CSV table of C-alpha atoms and ligand atoms in Angstrom, one decimal:
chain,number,residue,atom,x,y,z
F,22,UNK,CA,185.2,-39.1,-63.6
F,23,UNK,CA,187.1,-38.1,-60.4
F,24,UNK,CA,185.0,-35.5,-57.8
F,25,UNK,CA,187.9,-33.8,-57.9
F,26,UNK,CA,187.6,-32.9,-62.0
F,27,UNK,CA,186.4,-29.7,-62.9
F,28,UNK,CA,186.6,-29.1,-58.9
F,29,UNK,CA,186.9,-25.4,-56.9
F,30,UNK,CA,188.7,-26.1,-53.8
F,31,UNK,CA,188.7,-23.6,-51.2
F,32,UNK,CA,192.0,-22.8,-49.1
F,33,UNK,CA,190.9,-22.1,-45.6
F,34,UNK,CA,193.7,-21.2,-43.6
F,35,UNK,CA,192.7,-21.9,-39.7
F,36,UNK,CA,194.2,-19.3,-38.0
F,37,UNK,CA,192.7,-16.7,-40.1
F,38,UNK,CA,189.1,-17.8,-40.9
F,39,UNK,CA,186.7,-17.8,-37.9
F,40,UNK,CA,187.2,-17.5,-34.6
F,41,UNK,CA,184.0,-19.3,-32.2
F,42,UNK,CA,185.6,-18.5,-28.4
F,43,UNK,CA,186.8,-15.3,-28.7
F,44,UNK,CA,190.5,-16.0,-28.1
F,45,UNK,CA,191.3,-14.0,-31.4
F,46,UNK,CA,192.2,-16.9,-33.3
F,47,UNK,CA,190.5,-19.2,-35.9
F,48,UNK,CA,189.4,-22.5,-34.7
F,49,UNK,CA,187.3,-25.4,-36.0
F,50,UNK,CA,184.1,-24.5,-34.4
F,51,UNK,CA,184.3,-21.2,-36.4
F,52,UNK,CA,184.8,-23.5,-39.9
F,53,UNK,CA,181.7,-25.3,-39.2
F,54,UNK,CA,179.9,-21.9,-38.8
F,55,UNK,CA,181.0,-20.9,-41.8
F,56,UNK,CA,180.1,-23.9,-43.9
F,57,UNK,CA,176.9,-22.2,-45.3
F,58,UNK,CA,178.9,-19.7,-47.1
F,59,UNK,CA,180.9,-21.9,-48.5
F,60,UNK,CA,178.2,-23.9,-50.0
F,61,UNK,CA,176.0,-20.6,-51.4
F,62,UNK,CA,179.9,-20.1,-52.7
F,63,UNK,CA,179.3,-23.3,-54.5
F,64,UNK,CA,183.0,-24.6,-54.0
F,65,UNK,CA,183.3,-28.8,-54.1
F,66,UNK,CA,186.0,-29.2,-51.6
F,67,UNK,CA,188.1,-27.1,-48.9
F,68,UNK,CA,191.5,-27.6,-47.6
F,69,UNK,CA,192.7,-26.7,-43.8
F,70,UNK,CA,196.0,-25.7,-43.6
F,71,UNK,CA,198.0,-27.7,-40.8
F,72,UNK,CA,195.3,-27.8,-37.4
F,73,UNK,CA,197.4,-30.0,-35.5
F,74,UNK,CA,199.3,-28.9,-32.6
F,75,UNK,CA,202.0,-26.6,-33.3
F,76,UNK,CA,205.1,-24.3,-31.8
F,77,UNK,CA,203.9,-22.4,-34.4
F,78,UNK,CA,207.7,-21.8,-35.7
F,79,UNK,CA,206.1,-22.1,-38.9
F,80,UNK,CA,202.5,-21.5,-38.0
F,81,UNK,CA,201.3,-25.3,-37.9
F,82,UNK,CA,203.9,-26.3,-40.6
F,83,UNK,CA,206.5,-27.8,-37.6
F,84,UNK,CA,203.8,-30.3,-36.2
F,85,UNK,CA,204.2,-31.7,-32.7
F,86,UNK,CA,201.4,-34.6,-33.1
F,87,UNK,CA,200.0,-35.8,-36.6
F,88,UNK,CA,196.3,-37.4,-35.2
F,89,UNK,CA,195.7,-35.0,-33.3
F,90,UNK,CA,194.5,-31.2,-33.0
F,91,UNK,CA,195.7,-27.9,-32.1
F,92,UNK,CA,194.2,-26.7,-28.5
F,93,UNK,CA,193.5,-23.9,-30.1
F,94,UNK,CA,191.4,-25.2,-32.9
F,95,UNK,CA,188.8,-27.3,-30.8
F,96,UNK,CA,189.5,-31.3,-30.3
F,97,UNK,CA,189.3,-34.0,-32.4
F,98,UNK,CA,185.4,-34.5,-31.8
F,99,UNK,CA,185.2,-30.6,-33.5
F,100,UNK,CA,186.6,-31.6,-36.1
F,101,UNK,CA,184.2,-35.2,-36.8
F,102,UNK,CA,181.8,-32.4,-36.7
F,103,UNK,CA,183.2,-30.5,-39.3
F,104,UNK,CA,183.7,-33.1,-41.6
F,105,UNK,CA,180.2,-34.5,-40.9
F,106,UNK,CA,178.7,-30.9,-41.5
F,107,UNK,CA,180.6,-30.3,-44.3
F,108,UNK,CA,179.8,-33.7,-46.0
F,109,UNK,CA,176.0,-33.1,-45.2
F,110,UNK,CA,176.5,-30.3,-47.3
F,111,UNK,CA,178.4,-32.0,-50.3
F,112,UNK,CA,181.7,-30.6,-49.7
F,113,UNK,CA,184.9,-32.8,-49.5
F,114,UNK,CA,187.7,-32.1,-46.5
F,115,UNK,CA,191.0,-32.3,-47.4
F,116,UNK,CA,193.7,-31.8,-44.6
F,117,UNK,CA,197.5,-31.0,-45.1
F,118,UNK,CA,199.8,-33.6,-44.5
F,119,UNK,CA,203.4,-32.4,-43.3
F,120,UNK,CA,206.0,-35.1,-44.9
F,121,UNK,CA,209.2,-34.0,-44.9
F,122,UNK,CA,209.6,-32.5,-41.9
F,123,UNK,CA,208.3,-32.4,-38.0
F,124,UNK,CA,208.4,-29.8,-35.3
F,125,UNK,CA,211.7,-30.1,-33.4
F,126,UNK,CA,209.1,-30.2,-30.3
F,127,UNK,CA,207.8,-33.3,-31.9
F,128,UNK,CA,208.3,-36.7,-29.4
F,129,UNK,CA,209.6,-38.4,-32.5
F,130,UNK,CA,213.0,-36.0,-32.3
F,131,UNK,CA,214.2,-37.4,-28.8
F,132,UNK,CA,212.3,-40.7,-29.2
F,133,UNK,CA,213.1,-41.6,-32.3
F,134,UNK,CA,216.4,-39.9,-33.4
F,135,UNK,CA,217.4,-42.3,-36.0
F,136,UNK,CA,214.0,-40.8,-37.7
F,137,UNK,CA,215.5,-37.9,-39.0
F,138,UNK,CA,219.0,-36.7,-41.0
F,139,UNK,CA,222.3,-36.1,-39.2
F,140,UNK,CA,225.6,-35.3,-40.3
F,141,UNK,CA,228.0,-37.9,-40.0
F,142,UNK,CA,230.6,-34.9,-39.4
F,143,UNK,CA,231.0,-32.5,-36.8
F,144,UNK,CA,229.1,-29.5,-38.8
F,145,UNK,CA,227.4,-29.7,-42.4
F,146,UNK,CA,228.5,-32.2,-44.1
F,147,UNK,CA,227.5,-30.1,-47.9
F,148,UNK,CA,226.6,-26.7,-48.9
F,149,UNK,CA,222.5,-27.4,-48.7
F,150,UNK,CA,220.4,-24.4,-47.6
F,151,UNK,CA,217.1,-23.9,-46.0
F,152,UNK,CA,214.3,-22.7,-48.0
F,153,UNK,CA,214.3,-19.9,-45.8
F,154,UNK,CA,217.9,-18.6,-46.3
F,155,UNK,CA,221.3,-19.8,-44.1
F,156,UNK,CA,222.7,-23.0,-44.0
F,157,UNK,CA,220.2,-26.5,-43.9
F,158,UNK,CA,222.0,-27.6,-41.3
F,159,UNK,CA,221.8,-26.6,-37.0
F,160,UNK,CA,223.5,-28.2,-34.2
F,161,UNK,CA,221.3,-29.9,-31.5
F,162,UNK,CA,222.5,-28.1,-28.4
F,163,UNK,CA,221.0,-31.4,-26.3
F,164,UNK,CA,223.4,-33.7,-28.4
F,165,UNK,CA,226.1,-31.9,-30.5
F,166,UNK,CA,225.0,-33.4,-33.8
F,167,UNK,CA,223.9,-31.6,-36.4
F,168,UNK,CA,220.5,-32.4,-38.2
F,169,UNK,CA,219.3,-31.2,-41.5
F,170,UNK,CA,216.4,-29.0,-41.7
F,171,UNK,CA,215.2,-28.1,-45.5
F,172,UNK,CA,213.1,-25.0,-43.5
F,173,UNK,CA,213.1,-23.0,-40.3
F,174,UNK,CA,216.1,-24.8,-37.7
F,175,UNK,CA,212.8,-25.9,-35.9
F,176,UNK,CA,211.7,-27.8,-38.4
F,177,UNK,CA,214.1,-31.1,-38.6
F,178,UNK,CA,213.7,-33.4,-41.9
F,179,UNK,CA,212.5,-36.7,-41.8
F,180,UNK,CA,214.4,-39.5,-42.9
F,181,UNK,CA,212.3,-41.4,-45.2
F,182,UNK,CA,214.7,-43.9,-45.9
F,183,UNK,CA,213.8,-45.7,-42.6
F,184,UNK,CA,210.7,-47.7,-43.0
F,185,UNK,CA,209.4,-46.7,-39.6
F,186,UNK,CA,208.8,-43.2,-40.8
F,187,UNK,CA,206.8,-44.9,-43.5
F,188,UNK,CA,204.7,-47.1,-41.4
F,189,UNK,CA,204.4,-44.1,-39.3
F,190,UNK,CA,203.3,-41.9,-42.0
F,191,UNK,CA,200.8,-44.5,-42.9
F,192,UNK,CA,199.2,-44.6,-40.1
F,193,UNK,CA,198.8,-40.6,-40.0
F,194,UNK,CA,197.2,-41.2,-43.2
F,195,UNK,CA,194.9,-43.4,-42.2
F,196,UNK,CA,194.1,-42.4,-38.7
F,197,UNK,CA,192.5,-39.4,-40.9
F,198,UNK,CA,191.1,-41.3,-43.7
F,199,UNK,CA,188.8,-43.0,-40.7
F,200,UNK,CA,187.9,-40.0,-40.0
F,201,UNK,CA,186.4,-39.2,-42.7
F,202,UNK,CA,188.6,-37.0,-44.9
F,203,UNK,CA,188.6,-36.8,-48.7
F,204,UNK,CA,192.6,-36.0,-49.3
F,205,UNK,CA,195.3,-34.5,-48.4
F,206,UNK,CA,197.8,-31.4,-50.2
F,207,UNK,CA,201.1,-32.7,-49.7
F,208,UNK,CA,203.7,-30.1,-48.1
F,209,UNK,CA,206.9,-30.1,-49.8
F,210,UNK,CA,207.4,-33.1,-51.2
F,211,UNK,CA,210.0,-32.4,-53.7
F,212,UNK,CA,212.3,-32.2,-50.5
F,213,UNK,CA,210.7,-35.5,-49.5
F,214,UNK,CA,214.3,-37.8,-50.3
F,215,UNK,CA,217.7,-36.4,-50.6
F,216,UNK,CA,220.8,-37.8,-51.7
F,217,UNK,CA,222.1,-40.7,-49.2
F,218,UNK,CA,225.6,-39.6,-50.4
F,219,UNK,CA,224.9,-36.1,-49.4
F,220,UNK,CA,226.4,-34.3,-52.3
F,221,UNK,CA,227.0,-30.4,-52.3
F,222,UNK,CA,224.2,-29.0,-54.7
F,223,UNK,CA,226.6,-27.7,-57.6
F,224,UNK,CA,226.5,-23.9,-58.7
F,225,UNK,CA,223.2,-22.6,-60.3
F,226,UNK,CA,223.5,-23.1,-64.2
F,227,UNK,CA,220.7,-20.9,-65.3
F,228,UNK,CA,217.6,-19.3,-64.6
F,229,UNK,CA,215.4,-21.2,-61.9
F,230,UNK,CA,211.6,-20.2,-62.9
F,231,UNK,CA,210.2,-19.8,-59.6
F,232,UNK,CA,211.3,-17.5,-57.1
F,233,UNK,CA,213.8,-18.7,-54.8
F,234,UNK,CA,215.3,-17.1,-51.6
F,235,UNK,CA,219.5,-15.6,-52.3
F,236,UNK,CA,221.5,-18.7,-50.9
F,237,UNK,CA,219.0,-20.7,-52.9
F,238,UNK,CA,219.4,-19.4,-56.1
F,239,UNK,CA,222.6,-19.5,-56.5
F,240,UNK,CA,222.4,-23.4,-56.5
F,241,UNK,CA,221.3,-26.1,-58.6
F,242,UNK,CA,219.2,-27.9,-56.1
F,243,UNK,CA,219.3,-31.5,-57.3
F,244,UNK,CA,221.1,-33.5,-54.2
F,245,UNK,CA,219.1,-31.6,-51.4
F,246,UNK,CA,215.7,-32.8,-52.9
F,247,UNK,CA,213.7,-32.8,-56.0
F,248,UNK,CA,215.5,-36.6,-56.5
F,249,UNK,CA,213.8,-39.5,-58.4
F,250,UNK,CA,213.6,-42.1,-55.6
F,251,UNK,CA,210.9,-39.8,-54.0
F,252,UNK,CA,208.6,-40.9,-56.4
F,253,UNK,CA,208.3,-44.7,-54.9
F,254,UNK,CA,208.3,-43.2,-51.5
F,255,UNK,CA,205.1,-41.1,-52.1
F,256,UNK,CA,204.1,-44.7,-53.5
F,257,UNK,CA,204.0,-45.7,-49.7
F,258,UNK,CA,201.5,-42.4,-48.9
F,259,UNK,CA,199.2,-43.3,-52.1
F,260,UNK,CA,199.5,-47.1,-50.9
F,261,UNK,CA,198.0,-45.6,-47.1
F,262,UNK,CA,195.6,-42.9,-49.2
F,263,UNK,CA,193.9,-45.4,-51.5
F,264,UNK,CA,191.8,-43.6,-53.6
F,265,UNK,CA,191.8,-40.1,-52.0
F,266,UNK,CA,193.0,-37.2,-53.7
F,267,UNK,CA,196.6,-36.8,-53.2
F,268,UNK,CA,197.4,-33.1,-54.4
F,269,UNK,CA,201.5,-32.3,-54.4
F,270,UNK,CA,203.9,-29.0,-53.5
F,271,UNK,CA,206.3,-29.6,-56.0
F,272,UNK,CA,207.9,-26.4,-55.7
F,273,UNK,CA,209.6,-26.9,-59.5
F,274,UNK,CA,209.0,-26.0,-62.8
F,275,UNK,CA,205.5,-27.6,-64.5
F,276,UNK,CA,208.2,-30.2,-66.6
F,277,UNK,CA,209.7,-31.6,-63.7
F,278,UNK,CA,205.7,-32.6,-62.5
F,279,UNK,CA,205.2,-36.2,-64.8
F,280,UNK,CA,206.9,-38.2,-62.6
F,281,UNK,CA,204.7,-36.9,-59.5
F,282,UNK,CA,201.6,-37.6,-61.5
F,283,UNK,CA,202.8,-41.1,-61.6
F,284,UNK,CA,201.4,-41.4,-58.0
F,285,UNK,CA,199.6,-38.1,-57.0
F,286,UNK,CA,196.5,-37.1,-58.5
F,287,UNK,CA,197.7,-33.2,-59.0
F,288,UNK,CA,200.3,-31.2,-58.7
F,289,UNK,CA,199.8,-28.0,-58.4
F,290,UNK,CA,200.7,-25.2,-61.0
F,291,UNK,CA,203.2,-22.8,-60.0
F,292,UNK,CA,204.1,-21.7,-62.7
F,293,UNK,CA,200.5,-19.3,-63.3
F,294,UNK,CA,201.2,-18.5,-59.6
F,295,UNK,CA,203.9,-16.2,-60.4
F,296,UNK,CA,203.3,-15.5,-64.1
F,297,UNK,CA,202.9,-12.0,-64.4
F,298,UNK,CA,199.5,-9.6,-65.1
F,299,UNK,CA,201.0,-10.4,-69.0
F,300,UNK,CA,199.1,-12.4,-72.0
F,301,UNK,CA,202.2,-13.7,-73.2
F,302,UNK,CA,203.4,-15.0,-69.7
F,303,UNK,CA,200.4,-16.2,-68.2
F,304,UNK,CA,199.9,-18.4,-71.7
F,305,UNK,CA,203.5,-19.7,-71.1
F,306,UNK,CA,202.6,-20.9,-67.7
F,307,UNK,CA,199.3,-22.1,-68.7
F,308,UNK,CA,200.4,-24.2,-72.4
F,309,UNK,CA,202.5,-26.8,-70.5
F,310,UNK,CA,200.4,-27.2,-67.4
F,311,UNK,CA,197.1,-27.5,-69.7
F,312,UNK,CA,198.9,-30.0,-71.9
F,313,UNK,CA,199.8,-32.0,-69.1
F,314,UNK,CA,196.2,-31.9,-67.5
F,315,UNK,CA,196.3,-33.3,-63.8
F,316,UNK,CA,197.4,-29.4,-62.4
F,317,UNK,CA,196.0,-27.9,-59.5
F,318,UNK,CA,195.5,-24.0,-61.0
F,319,UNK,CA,196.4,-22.0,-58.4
F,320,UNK,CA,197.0,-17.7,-58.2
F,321,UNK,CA,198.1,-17.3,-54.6
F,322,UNK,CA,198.1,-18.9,-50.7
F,323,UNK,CA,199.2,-18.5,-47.5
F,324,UNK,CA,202.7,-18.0,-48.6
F,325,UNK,CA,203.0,-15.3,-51.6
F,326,UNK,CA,201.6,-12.1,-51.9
F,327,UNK,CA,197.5,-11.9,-51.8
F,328,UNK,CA,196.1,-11.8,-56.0
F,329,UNK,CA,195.3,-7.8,-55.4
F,330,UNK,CA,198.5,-7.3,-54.0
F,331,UNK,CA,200.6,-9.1,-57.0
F,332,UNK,CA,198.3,-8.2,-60.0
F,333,UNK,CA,196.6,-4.9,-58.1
F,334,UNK,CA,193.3,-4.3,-57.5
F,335,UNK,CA,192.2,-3.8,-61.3
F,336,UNK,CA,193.1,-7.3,-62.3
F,337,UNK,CA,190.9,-8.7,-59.7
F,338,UNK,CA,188.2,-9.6,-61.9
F,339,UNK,CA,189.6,-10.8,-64.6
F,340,UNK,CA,192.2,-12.9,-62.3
F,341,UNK,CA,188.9,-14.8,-61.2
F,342,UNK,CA,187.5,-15.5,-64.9
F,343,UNK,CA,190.9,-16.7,-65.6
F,344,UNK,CA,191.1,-18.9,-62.9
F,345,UNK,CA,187.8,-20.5,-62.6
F,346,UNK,CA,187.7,-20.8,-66.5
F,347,UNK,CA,190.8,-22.8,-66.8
F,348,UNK,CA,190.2,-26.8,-67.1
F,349,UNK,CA,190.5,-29.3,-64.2
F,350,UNK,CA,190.5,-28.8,-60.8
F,351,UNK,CA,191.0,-24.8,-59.0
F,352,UNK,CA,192.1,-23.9,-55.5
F,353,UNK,CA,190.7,-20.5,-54.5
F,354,UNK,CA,192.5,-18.9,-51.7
F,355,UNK,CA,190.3,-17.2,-48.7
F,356,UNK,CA,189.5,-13.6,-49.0
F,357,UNK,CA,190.5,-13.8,-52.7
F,358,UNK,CA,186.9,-13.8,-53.7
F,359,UNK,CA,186.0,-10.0,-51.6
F,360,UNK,CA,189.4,-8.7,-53.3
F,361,UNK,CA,191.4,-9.2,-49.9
F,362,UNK,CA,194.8,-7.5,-50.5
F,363,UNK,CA,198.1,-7.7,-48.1
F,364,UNK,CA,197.5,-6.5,-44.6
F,365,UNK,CA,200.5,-4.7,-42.7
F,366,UNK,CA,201.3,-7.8,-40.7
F,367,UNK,CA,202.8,-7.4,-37.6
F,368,UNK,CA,205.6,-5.7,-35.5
F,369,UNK,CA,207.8,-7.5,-34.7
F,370,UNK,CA,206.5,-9.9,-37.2
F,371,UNK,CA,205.2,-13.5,-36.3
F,372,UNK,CA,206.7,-15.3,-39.1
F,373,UNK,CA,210.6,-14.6,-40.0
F,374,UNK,CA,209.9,-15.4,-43.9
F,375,UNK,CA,207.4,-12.6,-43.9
F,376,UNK,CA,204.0,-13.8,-44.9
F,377,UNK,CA,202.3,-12.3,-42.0
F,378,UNK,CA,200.9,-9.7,-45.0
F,379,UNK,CA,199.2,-12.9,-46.4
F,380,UNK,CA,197.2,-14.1,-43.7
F,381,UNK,CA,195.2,-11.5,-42.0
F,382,UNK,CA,191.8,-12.7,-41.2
F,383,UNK,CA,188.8,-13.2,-43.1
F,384,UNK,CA,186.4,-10.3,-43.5
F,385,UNK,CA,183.1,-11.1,-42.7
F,386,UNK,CA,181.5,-8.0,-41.8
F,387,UNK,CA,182.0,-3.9,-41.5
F,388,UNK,CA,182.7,-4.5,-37.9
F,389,UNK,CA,186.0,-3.6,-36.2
F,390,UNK,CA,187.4,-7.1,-36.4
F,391,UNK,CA,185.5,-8.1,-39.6
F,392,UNK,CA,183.4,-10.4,-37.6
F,393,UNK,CA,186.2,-12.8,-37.4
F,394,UNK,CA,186.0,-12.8,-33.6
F,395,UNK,CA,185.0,-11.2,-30.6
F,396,UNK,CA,187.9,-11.0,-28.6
F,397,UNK,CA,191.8,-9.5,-30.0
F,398,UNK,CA,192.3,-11.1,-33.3
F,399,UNK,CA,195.7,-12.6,-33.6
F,400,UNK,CA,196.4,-10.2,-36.9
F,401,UNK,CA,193.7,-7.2,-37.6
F,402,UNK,CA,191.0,-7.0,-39.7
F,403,UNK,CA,192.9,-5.5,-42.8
F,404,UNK,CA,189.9,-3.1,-44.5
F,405,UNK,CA,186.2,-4.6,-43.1
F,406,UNK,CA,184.4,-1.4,-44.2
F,407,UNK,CA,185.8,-1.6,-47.7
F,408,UNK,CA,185.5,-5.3,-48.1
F,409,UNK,CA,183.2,-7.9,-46.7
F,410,UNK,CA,181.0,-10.7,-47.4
F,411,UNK,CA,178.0,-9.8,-46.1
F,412,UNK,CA,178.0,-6.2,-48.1
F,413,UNK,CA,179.5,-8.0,-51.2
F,414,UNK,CA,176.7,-10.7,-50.7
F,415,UNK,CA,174.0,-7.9,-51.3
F,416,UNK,CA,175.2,-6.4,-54.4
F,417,UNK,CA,175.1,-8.9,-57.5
F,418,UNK,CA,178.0,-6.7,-58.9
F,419,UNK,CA,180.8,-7.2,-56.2
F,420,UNK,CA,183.4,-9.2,-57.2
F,421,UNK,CA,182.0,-12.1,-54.8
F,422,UNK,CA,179.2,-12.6,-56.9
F,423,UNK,CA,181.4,-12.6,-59.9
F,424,UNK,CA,183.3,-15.6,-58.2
F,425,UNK,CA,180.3,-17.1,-57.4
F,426,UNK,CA,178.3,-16.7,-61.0
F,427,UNK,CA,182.0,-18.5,-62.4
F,428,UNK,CA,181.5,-21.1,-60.1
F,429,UNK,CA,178.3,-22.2,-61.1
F,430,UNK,CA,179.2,-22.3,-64.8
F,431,UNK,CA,182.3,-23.7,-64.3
F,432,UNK,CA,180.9,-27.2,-64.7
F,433,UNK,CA,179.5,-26.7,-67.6
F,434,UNK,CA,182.5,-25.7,-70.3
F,435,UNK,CA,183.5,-27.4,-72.6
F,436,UNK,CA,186.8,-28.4,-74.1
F,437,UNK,CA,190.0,-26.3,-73.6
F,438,UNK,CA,192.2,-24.5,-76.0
F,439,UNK,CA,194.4,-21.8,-76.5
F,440,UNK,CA,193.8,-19.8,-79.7
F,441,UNK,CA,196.2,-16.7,-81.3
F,442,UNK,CA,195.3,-13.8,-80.1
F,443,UNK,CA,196.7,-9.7,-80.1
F,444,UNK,CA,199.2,-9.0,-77.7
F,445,UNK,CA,197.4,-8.0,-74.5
F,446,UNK,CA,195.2,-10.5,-74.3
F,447,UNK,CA,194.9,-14.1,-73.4
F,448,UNK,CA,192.3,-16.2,-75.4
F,449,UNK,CA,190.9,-19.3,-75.3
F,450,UNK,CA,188.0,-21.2,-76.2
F,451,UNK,CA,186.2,-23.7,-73.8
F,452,UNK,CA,183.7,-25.5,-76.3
F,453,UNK,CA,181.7,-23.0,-77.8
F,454,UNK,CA,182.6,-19.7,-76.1
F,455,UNK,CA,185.5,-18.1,-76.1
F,456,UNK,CA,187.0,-16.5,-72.8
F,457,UNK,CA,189.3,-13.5,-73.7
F,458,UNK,CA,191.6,-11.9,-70.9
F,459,UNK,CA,192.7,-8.5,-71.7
F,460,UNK,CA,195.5,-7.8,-69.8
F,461,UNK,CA,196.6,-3.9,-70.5
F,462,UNK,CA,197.7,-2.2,-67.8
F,463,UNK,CA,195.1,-0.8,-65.4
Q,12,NOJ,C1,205.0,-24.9,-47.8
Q,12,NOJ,C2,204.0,-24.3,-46.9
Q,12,NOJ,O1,203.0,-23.8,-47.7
Q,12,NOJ,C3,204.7,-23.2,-46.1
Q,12,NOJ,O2,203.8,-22.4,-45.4
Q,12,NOJ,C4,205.7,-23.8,-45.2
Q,12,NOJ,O3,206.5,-22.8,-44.6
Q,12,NOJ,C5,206.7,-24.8,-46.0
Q,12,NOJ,N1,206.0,-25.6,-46.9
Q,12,NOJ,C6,207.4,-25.7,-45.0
Q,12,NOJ,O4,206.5,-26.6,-44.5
């Protein structure tokens, strides 16, 4: 048995988690603070969103320099601190690991040019668009080429075909497995490889089942990514990870996963992630993902909408039993477990897709800033008074405590499966007991 099996991984997202020096945003120092809570928490694992420097066009997503870490977030000797406090404590690191793209900023873009995707015209060469709306393609000013970028225009793709973006890969990959780390979620990687013929993506045929940006729906995205030969190039990633967990974005439906599994460990499920507060849409994302085991259950991040804000504030509980009662391995994303909901972001807002709402800081206290810093914090404390851990820590009924009570148990269920139930609610029995999730409206 994996330690990943049966596993609660904690999302901590840096930024937003504990600040140490007062400069309003979260750093490493803070993490290792906090590492006590995480273990009376009783998760197995957490994983850091990107902490390596950053122009922050995507807030660590557009890295500048894999091995090493963000000013902001301490140095590299925090973080063998973290990772040696955190393993004294019995819980696994995993880092994110940025494939498909760098930050334009990154060294590689002028060093390396033939590392990355250019049109062999003078424009686009095909209809692709970015994830976050408009065309996938932007001019360099510094050269007059174009380059693809499957995100932000600062955030130029990778060309994986060359081998020294493998070997260089591989040695981001190990440069952190020295350091101690347990695994790695993979950003992105159905956008990993895209066709070397550079095909338009043809019109949209149906339905796509996760939610998609305009310019992206409307096509039927299988030249820009999501292609088959990106399976033996993660090969060359699991080749550098040995056995570390290896835990994939495939941002697809759970059927496109199998041939993922063939070299990750999980994939994660996002299919539950935007099933509606409905028993008869949360068991259709479920079936399929159950059936096909190695999912990483997942109900919101960094990204989408906080769990109170999608399903509302009544669903909170129940959201968590469903969750942590579901077999294999669970990522929990911060502030999920105090009933966090969206904050107002800010004005003008710091990222251009909008998730600002989704990453307001942890609340740790009634204080004004939650006791996330001392200083300004880099988004405000969203509703300390109402929510935070400390008060939620000294009531057994808060919804922390549910999280924490389904934690513990969580090792201890046994097997998995759906049964017929009435509309409204989602049963299921693991071993002996039988877990049902009413899902009326509230
Ligand atoms: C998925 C990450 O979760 C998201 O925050 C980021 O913007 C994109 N990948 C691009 O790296």
């Amino acid at each position: 048995m994996a330690w990943w099996d049966n596993a609660v991984v904690y999302q901590i997202y840096p930024r937003s988690f504990q600040d140490s020096d007062g400069d309003g945003a979260g750093d490493l120092r803070g993490i290792t603070a906090r590492l006590d809570y995480l273990a009376w928490l009783g998760v197995d694992a957490f994983w850091l969103s990107p902490i390596y420097p950053s122009p922050l066009a995507d807030f660590g997503y557009d890295v500048s320099d894999y091995t090493d870490v963000a000013p902001e977030y301490g140095k590299l000797e925090d973080f063998d601190e973290l990772v040696a406090a955190a393993h004294d404590r019995g819980l696994r690191v995993l880092l994110d690991l940025i494939p498909c793209h760098t930050s334009i900023e990154h060294p590689w873009f002028r060093e390396h040019p033939d590392w990355y995707i250019w049109s062999p015209v003078e424009g686009p060469p095909n209809n692709w668009v970015s994830a976050f709306g408009g065309p996938a393609w932007s001019r360099d000013e510094r050269t007059g080429r174009w380059y693809l970028h499957s995100f932000y225009p600062e955030q130029p793709d990778l060309d994986w075909q060359n081998p020294a973006v493998v070997e260089a890969f591989q040695g981001v990959v190990r440069f952190w497995l020295d350091r101690g780390v347990d695994g790695f979620r993979l950003d992105a990687i159905d956008k990993l490889i895209k066709d070397d013929r550079l095909r338009d993506d043809p019109p949209a045929s149906g339905d796509f089942p996760l939610p998609l940006r305009p310019d992206a729906a409307k096509l039927e995205r299988v030249y820009s990514g999501h292609r088959p030969e990106a399976i033996d190039t993660l090969g060359t990633i699991r080749a550098a990870a040995g056995d570390a967990l290896l835990v994939g974005e495939v941002f697809q439906p759970t059927h496109e996963y199998p041939p993922y599994l063939e070299v990750l460990d999980l994939v994660f499920a996002f299919e539950l992630l935007f099933a509606p507060w409905d028993a008869a849409r949360l068991r259709a994302a479920i079936a399929p993902a159950a059936e096909l085991g190695r999912v990483a259950w997942v109900m919101s991040n960094h990204d989408f909408d906080r769990l109170a804000t999608r399903l509302g504030p009544a669903h909170v509980r129940a959201a968590a039993t469903l969750l942590l009662t579901l077999p294999g391995t669970t990522f929990v994303y911060q502030g999920d477990e105090i009933g966090l909901a969206n904050g107002p972001g800010a004005d003008p807002p710091y990222d251009r897709a909008g998730r600002d709402p989704m990453r307001h800081p942890m609340q740790w206290d009634t204080s004004a800033t939650g006791g996330f810093t001392t200083g300004v914090p880099w988004l405000p404390a969203v509703d300390p008074t109402e929510r935070n851990v400390e008060a939620q820590r000294a009531d057994p009924d808060s919804l922390l405590h549910h999280y924490r009570g389904l934690i513990a148990r969580r090792k201890d269920l046994g097997p998995f499966r759906l049964l017929d139930s009435e509309p409204d609610v989602l049963a299921y029995e693991r071993g002996d007991e039988v877990i049902a999730i009413e899902t009326k409206p509230g």
